[in-house]
Amino acid sequence: NAGVMQNPRHLVRRRGQEARLRCSPMKGHSHVYWYRQLPEEGLKFMVYLQKENIIDESGMPKERFSAEFPKEGPSILRIQQVVRGDSAAYFCASSPGTMTSYNEQFFGPGTRLTVL
Amino acid sequence: AQSVTQLGSHVSVSEGALVLLRCNYSSSVPPYLFWYVQYPNQGLQLLLKYTSAATLVKGINGFEAEFKKSETSFHLTKPSAHMSDAAEYFCAVRVYGGSQGNLIFGKGTKLSVKP
């Protein structure tokens, strides 16, 4: 059973370009979470999605950032017009659902974004 | 609002010594608590979780943690450190109920193990 897949693992962009980060949850998981990890910091929640729905985007910057989890295909975190401050590791996690609140979140290996 | 504080950003122990990583939480409702480990350039792996079933929780790789409500603590311990334990450890609390499902993480503690 494959774990959470993220690609690319490393992404380099110049300022002003767009970054697209992909996340395929574990098989059978319908909940996806995106977190950002800045150097020397813990992970910060960004957005929580279910298929075709954004459940909680309270951690998303108001501009340039968007996320989706379509009916078919991976979840996408999109950053438009990247700036140097967007350089970070972006982690995706998935869980089977919140019927049991203590469901574990399974993390992917992360995408390390570098903005030049 | 929930929060997590990890005391000590760096902890160094000798191989074979006790490992103690501290975590204190703040929550107005019974929390769900987790410890994750992150090896360099990798994602997070769950070590153990507290879900109110038992206050002493055993996890993988010989780690365990004890939930102490009176101290609002969930410290991670291992009786004897191994070189392979060198990594960064994160304590996290799960937002309880409603439509929220995200984890709130501490800033992490980097564990070094000296030979």
Short mmCIF file of C-alpha atoms in Angstrom, two decimals:
data_model
loop_
_atom_site.label_atom_id
_atom_site.label_comp_id
_atom_site.label_asym_id
_atom_site.label_seq_id
_atom_site.Cartn_x
_atom_site.Cartn_y
_atom_site.Cartn_z
CA ASN A 1 0.00 0.00 0.00
CA ALA A 2 1.76 3.12 -1.20
CA GLY A 3 2.03 5.98 1.23
CA VAL A 4 1.32 9.64 0.60
CA MET A 5 3.03 10.72 -2.60
CA GLN A 6 4.26 14.21 -3.27
CA ASN A 7 5.90 15.58 -6.35
CA PRO A 8 8.14 17.10 -7.20
CA ARG A 9 10.42 16.49 -4.23
CA HIS A 10 12.45 19.58 -5.07
CA LEU A 11 11.26 22.60 -7.01
CA VAL A 12 13.24 25.67 -7.98
CA ARG A 13 11.45 28.76 -9.21
CA ARG A 14 12.47 32.32 -9.96
CA ARG A 15 10.63 35.19 -8.36
CA GLY A 16 7.33 35.85 -10.12
CA GLN A 17 6.89 32.33 -11.46
CA GLU A 18 4.19 29.89 -10.43
CA ALA A 19 4.77 26.81 -8.29
CA ARG A 20 2.50 23.77 -8.44
CA LEU A 21 2.84 21.13 -5.76
CA ARG A 22 1.03 17.81 -6.04
CA CYS A 23 -0.13 15.37 -3.41
CA SER A 24 -1.69 11.96 -3.86
CA PRO A 25 -3.19 10.70 -0.59
CA MET A 26 -2.99 7.15 0.61
CA LYS A 27 -5.44 4.76 -0.96
CA GLY A 28 -8.81 5.04 0.73
CA HIS A 29 -8.07 8.43 2.28
CA SER A 30 -10.44 11.25 1.43
CA HIS A 31 -8.97 14.01 3.61
CA VAL A 32 -5.90 16.03 2.69
CA TYR A 33 -4.00 18.60 4.73
CA TRP A 34 -1.23 20.93 3.60
CA TYR A 35 1.42 22.23 5.99
CA ARG A 36 4.39 24.55 5.49
CA GLN A 37 7.68 24.21 7.35
CA LEU A 38 9.99 27.19 7.42
CA PRO A 39 13.63 26.76 8.51
CA GLU A 40 13.96 26.26 12.27
CA GLU A 41 10.19 26.20 12.63
CA GLY A 42 7.58 23.54 13.19
CA LEU A 43 4.92 22.76 10.67
CA LYS A 44 2.18 25.32 10.20
CA PHE A 45 -1.24 24.29 8.99
CA MET A 46 -2.34 25.82 5.71
CA VAL A 47 -5.47 24.13 4.38
CA TYR A 48 -7.71 21.11 4.89
CA LEU A 49 -9.59 19.64 1.96
CA GLN A 50 -11.93 16.83 1.16
CA LYS A 51 -12.79 15.78 -2.36
CA GLU A 52 -14.02 18.89 -4.24
CA ASN A 53 -14.35 20.85 -0.98
CA ILE A 54 -12.17 23.20 1.03
CA ILE A 55 -13.06 22.54 4.65
CA ASP A 56 -10.69 24.92 6.40
CA GLU A 57 -8.29 27.37 4.78
CA SER A 58 -7.62 29.46 7.86
CA GLY A 59 -3.85 28.96 7.51
CA MET A 60 -3.58 29.99 3.89
CA PRO A 61 -2.11 33.38 2.99
CA LYS A 62 -4.85 35.57 1.59
CA GLU A 63 -3.10 36.21 -1.71
CA ARG A 64 -1.25 34.10 -4.28
CA PHE A 65 -1.97 30.75 -2.60
CA SER A 66 -4.74 28.36 -3.58
CA ALA A 67 -5.49 24.68 -3.15
CA GLU A 68 -7.80 22.15 -4.69
CA PHE A 69 -8.63 18.48 -4.37
CA PRO A 70 -10.60 17.47 -7.45
CA LYS A 71 -12.85 14.46 -7.76
CA GLU A 72 -10.18 12.75 -9.83
CA GLY A 73 -6.46 13.23 -9.44
CA PRO A 74 -4.12 14.62 -6.82
CA SER A 75 -4.52 17.60 -4.57
CA ILE A 76 -2.73 20.68 -5.89
CA LEU A 77 -1.23 23.53 -3.90
CA ARG A 78 -0.61 26.48 -6.21
CA ILE A 79 1.54 29.47 -5.42
CA GLN A 80 1.39 32.29 -7.93
CA GLN A 81 4.08 34.94 -8.38
CA VAL A 82 6.42 33.31 -5.89
CA VAL A 83 8.65 35.41 -3.67
CA ARG A 84 11.79 34.43 -1.75
CA GLY A 85 9.79 34.16 1.47
CA ASP A 86 7.84 31.26 -0.04
CA SER A 87 10.96 29.09 0.11
CA ALA A 88 10.09 26.29 2.50
CA ALA A 89 9.21 22.62 2.73
CA TYR A 90 5.58 21.92 1.97
CA PHE A 91 4.10 18.76 3.42
CA CYS A 92 0.91 17.02 2.56
CA ALA A 93 -0.85 14.65 4.93
CA SER A 94 -3.89 12.45 4.48
CA SER A 95 -6.31 10.68 6.76
CA PRO A 96 -9.26 8.39 6.24
CA GLY A 97 -11.67 10.89 7.79
CA THR A 98 -12.75 12.61 10.94
CA MET A 99 -15.45 10.21 12.08
CA THR A 100 -12.90 9.27 14.67
CA SER A 101 -11.21 12.48 15.68
CA TYR A 102 -7.94 10.89 16.58
CA ASN A 103 -7.36 9.46 13.14
CA GLU A 104 -3.70 9.61 12.39
CA GLN A 105 -2.48 11.86 9.63
CA PHE A 106 0.03 10.21 7.33
CA PHE A 107 2.63 12.54 5.92
CA GLY A 108 4.28 12.61 2.55
CA PRO A 109 8.01 13.24 2.03
CA GLY A 110 7.46 16.90 1.26
CA THR A 111 8.29 19.27 -1.58
CA ARG A 112 11.17 21.60 -0.95
CA LEU A 113 10.58 24.85 -2.78
CA THR A 114 13.47 27.20 -3.44
CA VAL A 115 12.76 30.62 -4.88
CA LEU A 116 15.75 32.31 -6.49
CA ALA B 1 -7.28 27.82 21.47
CA GLN B 2 -4.90 24.90 21.47
CA SER B 3 -1.14 25.33 21.49
CA VAL B 4 1.98 23.26 22.00
CA THR B 5 5.28 24.22 23.60
CA GLN B 6 8.38 22.10 23.29
CA LEU B 7 11.04 23.00 25.82
CA GLY B 8 14.53 22.87 24.37
CA SER B 9 15.17 23.23 20.67
CA HIS B 10 18.25 21.00 20.94
CA VAL B 11 18.86 18.04 23.23
CA SER B 12 22.07 16.04 23.27
CA VAL B 13 22.48 12.68 25.00
CA SER B 14 25.06 9.93 25.01
CA GLU B 15 24.33 6.59 23.43
CA GLY B 16 22.62 4.39 26.01
CA ALA B 17 21.41 7.32 28.10
CA LEU B 18 17.82 8.27 28.86
CA VAL B 19 16.04 10.42 26.31
CA LEU B 20 13.54 12.97 27.62
CA LEU B 21 11.87 15.41 25.26
CA ARG B 22 9.41 17.81 26.83
CA CYS B 23 6.03 18.88 25.52
CA ASN B 24 3.38 20.99 27.20
CA TYR B 25 0.03 21.70 25.66
CA SER B 26 -2.75 24.17 26.13
CA SER B 27 -6.29 23.08 25.39
CA SER B 28 -9.72 23.97 26.74
CA VAL B 29 -11.05 20.52 25.84
CA PRO B 30 -9.58 17.03 26.15
CA PRO B 31 -6.83 16.91 23.57
CA TYR B 32 -5.55 14.31 21.22
CA LEU B 33 -1.75 14.41 21.31
CA PHE B 34 0.87 13.07 18.97
CA TRP B 35 4.62 12.73 18.69
CA TYR B 36 6.18 12.66 15.23
CA VAL B 37 9.80 12.11 14.20
CA GLN B 38 11.44 13.69 11.16
CA TYR B 39 14.71 12.46 9.73
CA PRO B 40 16.72 14.84 7.53
CA ASN B 41 15.00 15.66 4.26
CA GLN B 42 12.14 13.31 4.98
CA GLY B 43 8.50 13.57 5.97
CA LEU B 44 7.08 13.02 9.42
CA GLN B 45 6.54 9.59 10.88
CA LEU B 46 4.15 8.97 13.75
CA LEU B 47 5.85 7.70 16.91
CA LEU B 48 2.80 7.48 19.14
CA LYS B 49 -0.54 9.08 19.93
CA TYR B 50 -2.69 9.75 23.00
CA THR B 51 -6.41 9.30 22.48
CA SER B 52 -7.62 9.13 26.10
CA ALA B 53 -7.60 5.33 26.29
CA ALA B 54 -4.52 5.11 28.51
CA THR B 55 -2.27 7.77 30.01
CA LEU B 56 0.95 5.86 29.27
CA VAL B 57 1.34 5.37 25.56
CA LYS B 58 3.88 3.10 23.95
CA GLY B 59 5.10 3.81 20.47
CA ILE B 60 7.55 2.55 17.92
CA ASN B 61 11.32 2.26 18.33
CA GLY B 62 11.07 1.93 22.13
CA PHE B 63 9.58 5.38 22.73
CA GLU B 64 6.76 6.09 25.13
CA ALA B 65 4.97 9.14 26.47
CA GLU B 66 2.84 9.85 29.50
CA PHE B 67 -0.18 12.13 29.46
CA LYS B 68 -0.39 14.16 32.68
CA LYS B 69 -3.48 16.29 32.78
CA SER B 70 -2.51 18.06 35.99
CA GLU B 71 0.75 19.19 34.41
CA THR B 72 -0.67 19.61 30.88
CA SER B 73 2.31 17.62 29.69
CA PHE B 74 3.01 14.83 27.23
CA HIS B 75 6.76 14.22 27.52
CA LEU B 76 8.47 11.68 25.27
CA THR B 77 10.96 9.24 26.77
CA LYS B 78 13.18 6.37 25.76
CA PRO B 79 15.23 4.45 28.34
CA SER B 80 18.33 3.99 26.20
CA ALA B 81 19.26 6.21 23.26
CA HIS B 82 20.56 4.73 20.03
CA MET B 83 22.54 6.52 17.36
CA SER B 84 19.66 6.00 14.95
CA ASP B 85 17.40 8.11 17.21
CA ALA B 86 19.16 11.28 16.08
CA ALA B 87 16.40 13.27 14.38
CA GLU B 88 13.95 16.08 14.98
CA TYR B 89 10.90 15.37 17.11
CA PHE B 90 7.62 17.23 16.98
CA CYS B 91 4.80 17.23 19.48
CA ALA B 92 1.35 18.04 18.09
CA VAL B 93 -2.20 18.52 19.32
CA ARG B 94 -5.26 17.74 17.30
CA VAL B 95 -8.03 20.30 17.11
CA TYR B 96 -11.03 18.53 18.57
CA GLY B 97 -14.39 18.17 16.88
CA GLY B 98 -16.22 20.32 14.39
CA SER B 99 -14.98 20.61 10.87
CA GLN B 100 -11.42 21.27 11.89
CA GLY B 101 -8.96 18.46 11.57
CA ASN B 102 -5.58 20.07 11.48
CA LEU B 103 -2.69 19.43 13.81
CA ILE B 104 -0.96 22.19 15.74
CA PHE B 105 2.76 21.49 16.03
CA GLY B 106 5.43 22.57 18.44
CA LYS B 107 8.62 24.05 17.03
CA GLY B 108 10.45 20.77 17.34
CA THR B 109 13.39 19.42 19.31
CA LYS B 110 16.52 18.22 17.56
CA LEU B 111 17.98 15.19 19.29
CA SER B 112 21.69 14.49 18.95
CA VAL B 113 23.16 11.20 20.16
CA LYS B 114 26.85 11.10 21.01
CA PRO B 115 28.81 7.85 20.76
#
